[in-house]
Amino acid sequence: MCACRTDTTEDIASLVYQATSQIPEGMVTTYGDIATALGDRVASRAVGEILSKNEHPLIVPCHRVVYSTGEVGWYGGRDKGSERKIELLEQEGVHIVGGKVQDFATRRFRDFCIDPVLKWMRDEQDRMAAQVIEEDTFGKLEYIAGLDVSYEGENAFAAIVLMDWEHMKMVEERTIQCKITFPYIPTFLSYREAPAIRRLIEKRPGAVYLIDGQGVLHPRGAGIASRIGVGLDIPTVGAAKSVLVGSVQDVDADSSPILLDGRIRGWALRQGSKATYVSVGHRVSLDTATRICSRALKHGIPQPLRRAHELANRARREAST
DNA sequence: GCGACAG
DNA sequence: ATCTTGTCGC
Ligand SMILES: [Mg+2]
């Protein structure tokens, strides 16, 4: 057992390195085991990405982290294969037979002592979800805004585009640049993008904010749109380019309900090959959220979101010039 | 090779 | 999300 809990939100990467450093010589673990120690196995790929950038290969023994199948996996770059990794493990008494760890089950170390931050985040998501209001609690609709983020490594460019609801004309646009170190982990997107997005929002009466990602159409009902909505107490809509949870009833229809736990929790809006998956963020009914996105839809994407996406990309390209 | 868990 | 030539579709 272990009861470590960091006082501040520690960087995920340093927790991964902490865990990796706890693997004893002669033992191995998996990316999923480290993710589980972080609090959620869905982070396994993020763990792999972090370890692939390990700058101290022998001090932080990432060669002791293998696939859940027992396969060794690559080391020192995908192009370099697993030769070196096998060599290091053999030196430590871990035998590799047919590309797999021999006696994998007994060699497997899982007794990590790191702060399970993702568990605390899940708890927070549960609390957020309980605060979501799925009704229209804003005045007359005057504006819709779209928000998105573009990346160049840890350099992030967030953009907002505000449009007039009646004439669907652009009213305002703005971008910011910032560093984002929190990795992309499915179901935890808001911890990566919400801080940047929040900085762009100045509460404007009559505005509904469309956010690139899910609202309540999330395993815990706390997608990025809901988290931002509840956090800032503003009307938000989740408008995603793909599905996270739930099933689209009619995949071919221009408009189809998305069911989750036997209830309609979202709508799929399609234009040709492109689709937008709409769900309530906060303080908006599903009906209103869907109407807003439908009317603003262009090329399968609500216009303010499409423009915010383009704007964020433009800001990124212009910055690297 | 398939299926795939937002960005 | 990004890596990226030529390709595909409206
Ligand atoms: Mg995005």
GROMACS .gro file of C-alpha atoms (C1' of nucleotides) and ligand atoms in nm:
model
  339
    1MET     CA    1   0.000   0.000   0.000
    2CYS     CA    2   0.095   0.356  -0.046
    3ALA     CA    3  -0.072   0.681   0.040
    4CYS     CA    4   0.120   0.936  -0.155
    5ARG     CA    5  -0.070   1.242  -0.255
    6THR     CA    6   0.095   1.546  -0.398
    7ASP     CA    7  -0.023   1.879  -0.262
    8THR     CA    8  -0.036   2.043  -0.602
    9THR     CA    9  -0.139   1.911  -0.940
   10GLU     CA   10   0.185   1.750  -1.037
   11ASP     CA   11   0.291   1.711  -1.392
   12ILE     CA   12   0.175   1.378  -1.534
   13ALA     CA   13   0.514   1.323  -1.694
   14SER     CA   14   0.702   1.347  -1.366
   15LEU     CA   15   0.460   1.098  -1.207
   16VAL     CA   16   0.525   0.858  -1.494
   17TYR     CA   17   0.900   0.896  -1.441
   18GLN     CA   18   0.853   0.846  -1.066
   19ALA     CA   19   0.664   0.523  -1.127
   20THR     CA   20   0.914   0.398  -1.383
   21SER     CA   21   1.198   0.460  -1.140
   22GLN     CA   22   1.022   0.237  -0.887
   23ILE     CA   23   1.046  -0.075  -1.105
   24PRO     CA   24   1.316  -0.294  -0.946
   25GLU     CA   25   1.595  -0.439  -1.154
   26GLY     CA   26   1.493  -0.780  -1.280
   27MET     CA   27   1.127  -0.681  -1.299
   28VAL     CA   28   0.907  -0.532  -1.569
   29THR     CA   29   0.575  -0.352  -1.584
   30THR     CA   30   0.336  -0.243  -1.858
   31TYR     CA   31   0.225   0.097  -1.987
   32GLY     CA   32  -0.124   0.009  -1.865
   33ASP     CA   33   0.008  -0.077  -1.517
   34ILE     CA   34   0.165   0.267  -1.485
   35ALA     CA   35  -0.154   0.425  -1.619
   36THR     CA   36  -0.352   0.229  -1.360
   37ALA     CA   37  -0.120   0.363  -1.091
   38LEU     CA   38  -0.195   0.712  -1.223
   39GLY     CA   39  -0.559   0.631  -1.165
   40ASP     CA   40  -0.697   0.519  -1.503
   41ARG     CA   41  -0.578   0.265  -1.754
   42VAL     CA   42  -0.705   0.475  -2.044
   43ALA     CA   43  -0.387   0.676  -2.001
   44SER     CA   44  -0.168   0.387  -2.120
   45ARG     CA   45  -0.092   0.542  -2.457
   46ALA     CA   46  -0.007   0.873  -2.293
   47VAL     CA   47   0.235   0.684  -2.066
   48GLY     CA   48   0.397   0.536  -2.376
   49GLU     CA   49   0.429   0.877  -2.539
   50ILE     CA   50   0.585   1.026  -2.228
   51LEU     CA   51   0.837   0.744  -2.192
   52SER     CA   52   0.923   0.768  -2.561
   53LYS     CA   53   1.060   1.113  -2.478
   54ASN     CA   54   1.259   0.995  -2.175
   55GLU     CA   55   1.582   1.195  -2.171
   56HIS     CA   56   1.755   0.981  -1.905
   57PRO     CA   57   1.716   0.625  -2.036
   58LEU     CA   58   1.920   0.447  -1.768
   59ILE     CA   59   1.831   0.666  -1.470
   60VAL     CA   60   1.464   0.635  -1.559
   61PRO     CA   61   1.460   0.269  -1.668
   62CYS     CA   62   1.192   0.281  -1.934
   63HIS     CA   63   1.335  -0.038  -2.084
   64ARG     CA   64   1.151  -0.217  -1.802
   65VAL     CA   65   0.814  -0.109  -1.942
   66VAL     CA   66   0.664  -0.353  -2.192
   67TYR     CA   67   0.335  -0.425  -2.368
   68SER     CA   68   0.054  -0.598  -2.179
   69THR     CA   69   0.099  -0.894  -2.415
   70GLY     CA   70   0.449  -0.949  -2.276
   71GLU     CA   71   0.604  -0.826  -2.600
   72VAL     CA   72   0.903  -0.606  -2.538
   73GLY     CA   73   0.819  -0.313  -2.762
   74TRP     CA   74   1.054  -0.064  -2.920
   75TYR     CA   75   1.330   0.135  -2.756
   76GLY     CA   76   1.519   0.451  -2.845
   77GLY     CA   77   1.297   0.534  -3.138
   78ARG     CA   78   1.060   0.322  -3.339
   79ASP     CA   79   1.318   0.294  -3.614
   80LYS     CA   80   1.571   0.134  -3.379
   81GLY     CA   81   1.358  -0.168  -3.291
   82SER     CA   82   1.387  -0.356  -2.961
   83GLU     CA   83   1.744  -0.490  -2.976
   84ARG     CA   84   1.880  -0.258  -2.711
   85LYS     CA   85   1.579  -0.308  -2.485
   86ILE     CA   86   1.619  -0.686  -2.498
   87GLU     CA   87   1.991  -0.652  -2.428
   88LEU     CA   88   1.931  -0.437  -2.119
   89LEU     CA   89   1.659  -0.668  -1.984
   90GLU     CA   90   1.876  -0.978  -2.035
   91GLN     CA   91   2.157  -0.805  -1.845
   92GLU     CA   92   1.913  -0.762  -1.558
   93GLY     CA   93   1.816  -1.128  -1.563
   94VAL     CA   94   1.488  -1.086  -1.749
   95HIS     CA   95   1.483  -1.339  -2.030
   96ILE     CA   96   1.320  -1.268  -2.362
   97VAL     CA   97   1.191  -1.565  -2.557
   98GLY     CA   98   1.035  -1.516  -2.898
   99GLY     CA   99   1.019  -1.142  -2.839
  100LYS     CA  100   0.825  -1.186  -2.515
  101VAL     CA  101   0.917  -1.166  -2.147
  102GLN     CA  102   0.965  -1.514  -1.998
  103ASP     CA  103   0.762  -1.577  -1.680
  104PHE     CA  104   0.585  -1.248  -1.748
  105ALA     CA  105   0.334  -1.288  -1.465
  106THR     CA  106   0.597  -1.334  -1.194
  107ARG     CA  107   0.828  -1.070  -1.341
  108ARG     CA  108   0.551  -0.813  -1.343
  109PHE     CA  109   0.583  -0.528  -1.094
  110ARG     CA  110   0.270  -0.331  -1.005
  111ASP     CA  111   0.329  -0.210  -0.653
  112PHE     CA  112   0.374   0.154  -0.744
  113CYS     CA  113   0.361   0.441  -0.502
  114ILE     CA  114   0.256   0.750  -0.693
  115ASP     CA  115  -0.029   0.993  -0.659
  116PRO     CA  116  -0.328   0.855  -0.854
  117VAL     CA  117  -0.413   1.198  -0.991
  118LEU     CA  118  -0.651   1.068  -1.255
  119LYS     CA  119  -0.861   0.918  -0.981
  120TRP     CA  120  -0.897   1.259  -0.816
  121MET     CA  121  -0.979   1.407  -1.154
  122ARG     CA  122  -1.252   1.149  -1.208
  123ASP     CA  123  -1.398   1.244  -0.871
  124GLU     CA  124  -1.392   1.606  -0.979
  125GLN     CA  125  -1.565   1.515  -1.305
  126ASP     CA  126  -1.838   1.341  -1.107
  127ARG     CA  127  -1.891   1.653  -0.899
  128MET     CA  128  -1.896   1.871  -1.212
  129ALA     CA  129  -2.150   1.645  -1.382
  130ALA     CA  130  -2.385   1.680  -1.085
  131GLN     CA  131  -2.390   2.056  -1.142
  132VAL     CA  132  -2.474   2.051  -1.511
  133ILE     CA  133  -2.802   2.223  -1.598
  134GLU     CA  134  -2.966   2.076  -1.908
  135GLU     CA  135  -3.214   2.358  -1.958
  136ASP     CA  136  -3.207   2.695  -2.129
  137THR     CA  137  -3.116   2.941  -1.858
  138PHE     CA  138  -2.994   3.231  -2.063
  139GLY     CA  139  -3.179   3.529  -2.209
  140LYS     CA  140  -3.229   3.605  -2.573
  141LEU     CA  141  -2.976   3.432  -2.795
  142GLU     CA  142  -2.761   3.703  -2.954
  143TYR     CA  143  -2.425   3.544  -3.024
  144ILE     CA  144  -2.263   3.208  -3.074
  145ALA     CA  145  -1.893   3.153  -3.022
  146GLY     CA  146  -1.662   2.874  -3.133
  147LEU     CA  147  -1.348   2.770  -2.946
  148ASP     CA  148  -1.063   2.544  -3.052
  149VAL     CA  149  -0.693   2.476  -2.995
  150SER     CA  150  -0.405   2.399  -3.230
  151TYR     CA  151  -0.063   2.261  -3.133
  152GLU     CA  152   0.301   2.260  -3.216
  153GLY     CA  153   0.438   2.030  -2.949
  154GLU     CA  154   0.372   2.194  -2.613
  155ASN     CA  155   0.309   2.527  -2.780
  156ALA     CA  156  -0.065   2.579  -2.801
  157PHE     CA  157  -0.268   2.833  -2.994
  158ALA     CA  158  -0.624   2.877  -2.876
  159ALA     CA  159  -0.881   3.071  -3.075
  160ILE     CA  160  -1.229   3.211  -3.028
  161VAL     CA  161  -1.462   3.332  -3.300
  162LEU     CA  162  -1.777   3.518  -3.202
  163MET     CA  163  -2.063   3.547  -3.448
  164ASP     CA  164  -2.392   3.730  -3.456
  165TRP     CA  165  -2.675   3.476  -3.426
  166GLU     CA  166  -2.925   3.655  -3.645
  167HIS     CA  167  -2.704   3.741  -3.940
  168MET     CA  168  -2.434   3.479  -3.875
  169LYS     CA  169  -2.167   3.743  -3.927
  170MET     CA  170  -1.836   3.749  -3.747
  171VAL     CA  171  -1.829   3.993  -3.458
  172GLU     CA  172  -1.496   3.926  -3.296
  173GLU     CA  173  -1.201   3.692  -3.307
  174ARG     CA  174  -0.900   3.645  -3.083
  175THR     CA  175  -0.612   3.404  -3.031
  176ILE     CA  176  -0.372   3.339  -2.747
  177GLN     CA  177  -0.054   3.138  -2.728
  178CYS     CA  178   0.040   2.930  -2.427
  179LYS     CA  179   0.221   2.617  -2.312
  180ILE     CA  180   0.019   2.301  -2.255
  181THR     CA  181   0.197   2.010  -2.090
  182PHE     CA  182  -0.096   1.796  -1.979
  183PRO     CA  183  -0.113   1.509  -2.229
  184TYR     CA  184  -0.413   1.406  -2.430
  185ILE     CA  185  -0.586   1.129  -2.239
  186PRO     CA  186  -0.925   1.007  -2.362
  187THR     CA  187  -1.203   1.120  -2.123
  188PHE     CA  188  -0.967   1.378  -1.965
  189LEU     CA  189  -0.946   1.620  -2.257
  190SER     CA  190  -1.065   1.913  -2.047
  191TYR     CA  191  -0.757   1.896  -1.826
  192ARG     CA  192  -0.550   1.957  -2.135
  193GLU     CA  193  -0.750   2.222  -2.318
  194ALA     CA  194  -0.988   2.394  -2.077
  195PRO     CA  195  -0.729   2.622  -1.910
  196ALA     CA  196  -0.637   2.778  -2.245
  197ILE     CA  197  -0.996   2.798  -2.366
  198ARG     CA  198  -1.118   2.958  -2.043
  199ARG     CA  199  -0.873   3.244  -2.092
  200LEU     CA  200  -1.047   3.338  -2.415
  201ILE     CA  201  -1.394   3.360  -2.269
  202GLU     CA  202  -1.526   3.684  -2.137
  203LYS     CA  203  -1.884   3.627  -2.034
  204ARG     CA  204  -2.100   3.806  -2.287
  205PRO     CA  205  -2.474   3.824  -2.220
  206GLY     CA  206  -2.673   3.642  -2.487
  207ALA     CA  207  -2.378   3.430  -2.598
  208VAL     CA  208  -2.369   3.051  -2.620
  209TYR     CA  209  -2.024   2.893  -2.645
  210LEU     CA  210  -1.961   2.597  -2.876
  211ILE     CA  211  -1.663   2.390  -2.775
  212ASP     CA  212  -1.472   2.137  -2.986
  213GLY     CA  213  -1.539   1.819  -2.789
  214GLN     CA  214  -1.814   1.651  -2.590
  215GLY     CA  215  -2.051   1.794  -2.334
  216VAL     CA  216  -2.248   1.542  -2.127
  217LEU     CA  217  -2.181   1.274  -2.389
  218HIS     CA  218  -1.897   1.151  -2.174
  219PRO     CA  219  -1.852   0.844  -1.949
  220ARG     CA  220  -1.910   1.060  -1.641
  221GLY     CA  221  -2.123   1.328  -1.806
  222ALA     CA  222  -1.838   1.574  -1.776
  223GLY     CA  223  -1.691   1.646  -2.118
  224ILE     CA  224  -1.489   1.960  -2.181
  225ALA     CA  225  -1.793   2.170  -2.276
  226SER     CA  226  -1.970   2.082  -1.951
  227ARG     CA  227  -1.661   2.141  -1.741
  228ILE     CA  228  -1.603   2.486  -1.892
  229GLY     CA  229  -1.972   2.570  -1.868
  230VAL     CA  230  -2.002   2.475  -1.502
  231GLY     CA  231  -1.665   2.628  -1.416
  232LEU     CA  232  -1.748   2.967  -1.566
  233ASP     CA  233  -2.127   2.941  -1.521
  234ILE     CA  234  -2.197   3.007  -1.888
  235PRO     CA  235  -2.411   2.836  -2.154
  236THR     CA  236  -2.201   2.586  -2.349
  237VAL     CA  237  -2.254   2.322  -2.615
  238GLY     CA  238  -2.033   2.024  -2.693
  239ALA     CA  239  -1.975   1.985  -3.066
  240ALA     CA  240  -1.736   1.701  -3.148
  241LYS     CA  241  -1.604   1.560  -3.473
  242SER     CA  242  -1.629   1.202  -3.350
  243VAL     CA  243  -1.810   0.999  -3.088
  244LEU     CA  244  -1.666   0.924  -2.746
  245VAL     CA  245  -1.954   0.731  -2.592
  246GLY     CA  246  -2.308   0.652  -2.700
  247SER     CA  247  -2.446   0.508  -3.021
  248VAL     CA  248  -2.571   0.700  -3.323
  249GLN     CA  249  -2.912   0.560  -3.412
  250ASP     CA  250  -2.904   0.618  -3.786
  251VAL     CA  251  -2.551   0.661  -3.914
  252ASP     CA  252  -2.668   0.769  -4.260
  253ALA     CA  253  -2.932   1.021  -4.159
  254ASP     CA  254  -2.870   1.396  -4.182
  255SER     CA  255  -2.977   1.414  -3.824
  256SER     CA  256  -2.993   1.128  -3.576
  257PRO     CA  257  -3.022   1.088  -3.199
  258ILE     CA  258  -2.732   0.951  -3.000
  259LEU     CA  259  -2.835   0.712  -2.724
  260LEU     CA  260  -2.654   0.653  -2.398
  261ASP     CA  261  -2.800   0.431  -2.127
  262GLY     CA  262  -3.120   0.412  -2.326
  263ARG     CA  263  -3.169   0.788  -2.332
  264ILE     CA  264  -3.120   1.048  -2.604
  265ARG     CA  265  -2.815   1.239  -2.489
  266GLY     CA  266  -2.699   1.393  -2.815
  267TRP     CA  267  -2.759   1.442  -3.187
  268ALA     CA  268  -2.545   1.359  -3.485
  269LEU     CA  269  -2.568   1.625  -3.757
  270ARG     CA  270  -2.435   1.521  -4.094
  271GLN     CA  271  -2.353   1.708  -4.414
  272GLY     CA  272  -2.206   1.472  -4.669
  273SER     CA  273  -1.912   1.285  -4.522
  274LYS     CA  274  -1.864   1.519  -4.227
  275ALA     CA  275  -2.062   1.505  -3.905
  276THR     CA  276  -2.086   1.694  -3.581
  277TYR     CA  277  -2.190   1.521  -3.259
  278VAL     CA  278  -2.382   1.762  -3.041
  279SER     CA  279  -2.445   1.738  -2.670
  280VAL     CA  280  -2.543   1.966  -2.385
  281GLY     CA  281  -2.254   2.146  -2.222
  282HIS     CA  282  -2.426   2.352  -1.956
  283ARG     CA  283  -2.733   2.577  -1.916
  284VAL     CA  284  -2.865   2.476  -2.260
  285SER     CA  285  -3.129   2.217  -2.349
  286LEU     CA  286  -3.036   1.944  -2.593
  287ASP     CA  287  -3.308   2.078  -2.821
  288THR     CA  288  -3.157   2.428  -2.823
  289ALA     CA  289  -2.802   2.296  -2.853
  290THR     CA  290  -2.903   2.095  -3.159
  291ARG     CA  291  -3.099   2.380  -3.316
  292ILE     CA  292  -2.805   2.616  -3.273
  293CYS     CA  293  -2.560   2.376  -3.433
  294SER     CA  294  -2.800   2.287  -3.714
  295ARG     CA  295  -2.854   2.646  -3.816
  296ALA     CA  296  -2.485   2.730  -3.795
  297LEU     CA  297  -2.375   2.415  -3.977
  298LYS     CA  298  -2.153   2.460  -4.280
  299HIS     CA  299  -1.944   2.180  -4.430
  300GLY     CA  300  -2.068   1.961  -4.147
  301ILE     CA  301  -1.926   2.187  -3.877
  302PRO     CA  302  -2.087   2.479  -3.692
  303GLN     CA  303  -1.937   2.789  -3.852
  304PRO     CA  304  -1.785   2.952  -3.544
  305LEU     CA  305  -1.607   2.627  -3.463
  306ARG     CA  306  -1.480   2.585  -3.815
  307ARG     CA  307  -1.351   2.940  -3.815
  308ALA     CA  308  -1.194   2.903  -3.471
  309HIS     CA  309  -1.022   2.589  -3.595
  310GLU     CA  310  -0.885   2.772  -3.898
  311LEU     CA  311  -0.785   3.071  -3.691
  312ALA     CA  312  -0.594   2.858  -3.440
  313ASN     CA  313  -0.413   2.682  -3.723
  314ARG     CA  314  -0.331   3.012  -3.887
  315ALA     CA  315  -0.190   3.150  -3.562
  316ARG     CA  316   0.029   2.842  -3.526
  317ARG     CA  317   0.168   2.866  -3.879
  318GLU     CA  318   0.227   3.237  -3.855
  319ALA     CA  319   0.413   3.189  -3.526
  320SER     CA  320   0.653   2.938  -3.677
  321THR     CA  321   0.749   3.186  -3.949
  322DG     C1'  322  -0.529  -0.691  -4.019
  323DC     C1'  323  -0.911  -0.514  -3.765
  324DG     C1'  324  -1.121  -0.204  -3.449
  325DA     C1'  325  -1.047   0.210  -3.228
  326DC     C1'  326  -1.164   0.614  -2.665
  327DA     C1'  327  -1.327   1.364  -2.772
  328DG     C1'  328  -0.854   1.650  -2.909
  329DA     C1'  329  -0.379   1.688  -3.236
  330DT     C1'  330   0.031   1.622  -3.578
  331DC     C1'  331   0.330   1.393  -3.938
  332DT     C1'  332   0.256   1.519  -4.507
  333DT     C1'  333   0.238   1.391  -5.159
  334DG     C1'  334  -0.073   1.338  -5.414
  335DT     C1'  335  -0.554   1.255  -5.436
  336DC     C1'  336  -1.062   1.296  -5.391
  337DG     C1'  337  -1.495   1.528  -5.388
  338DC     C1'  338  -1.798   1.918  -5.420
  339MG      MG  339  -0.978   2.079  -3.130
   0.00000   0.00000   0.00000
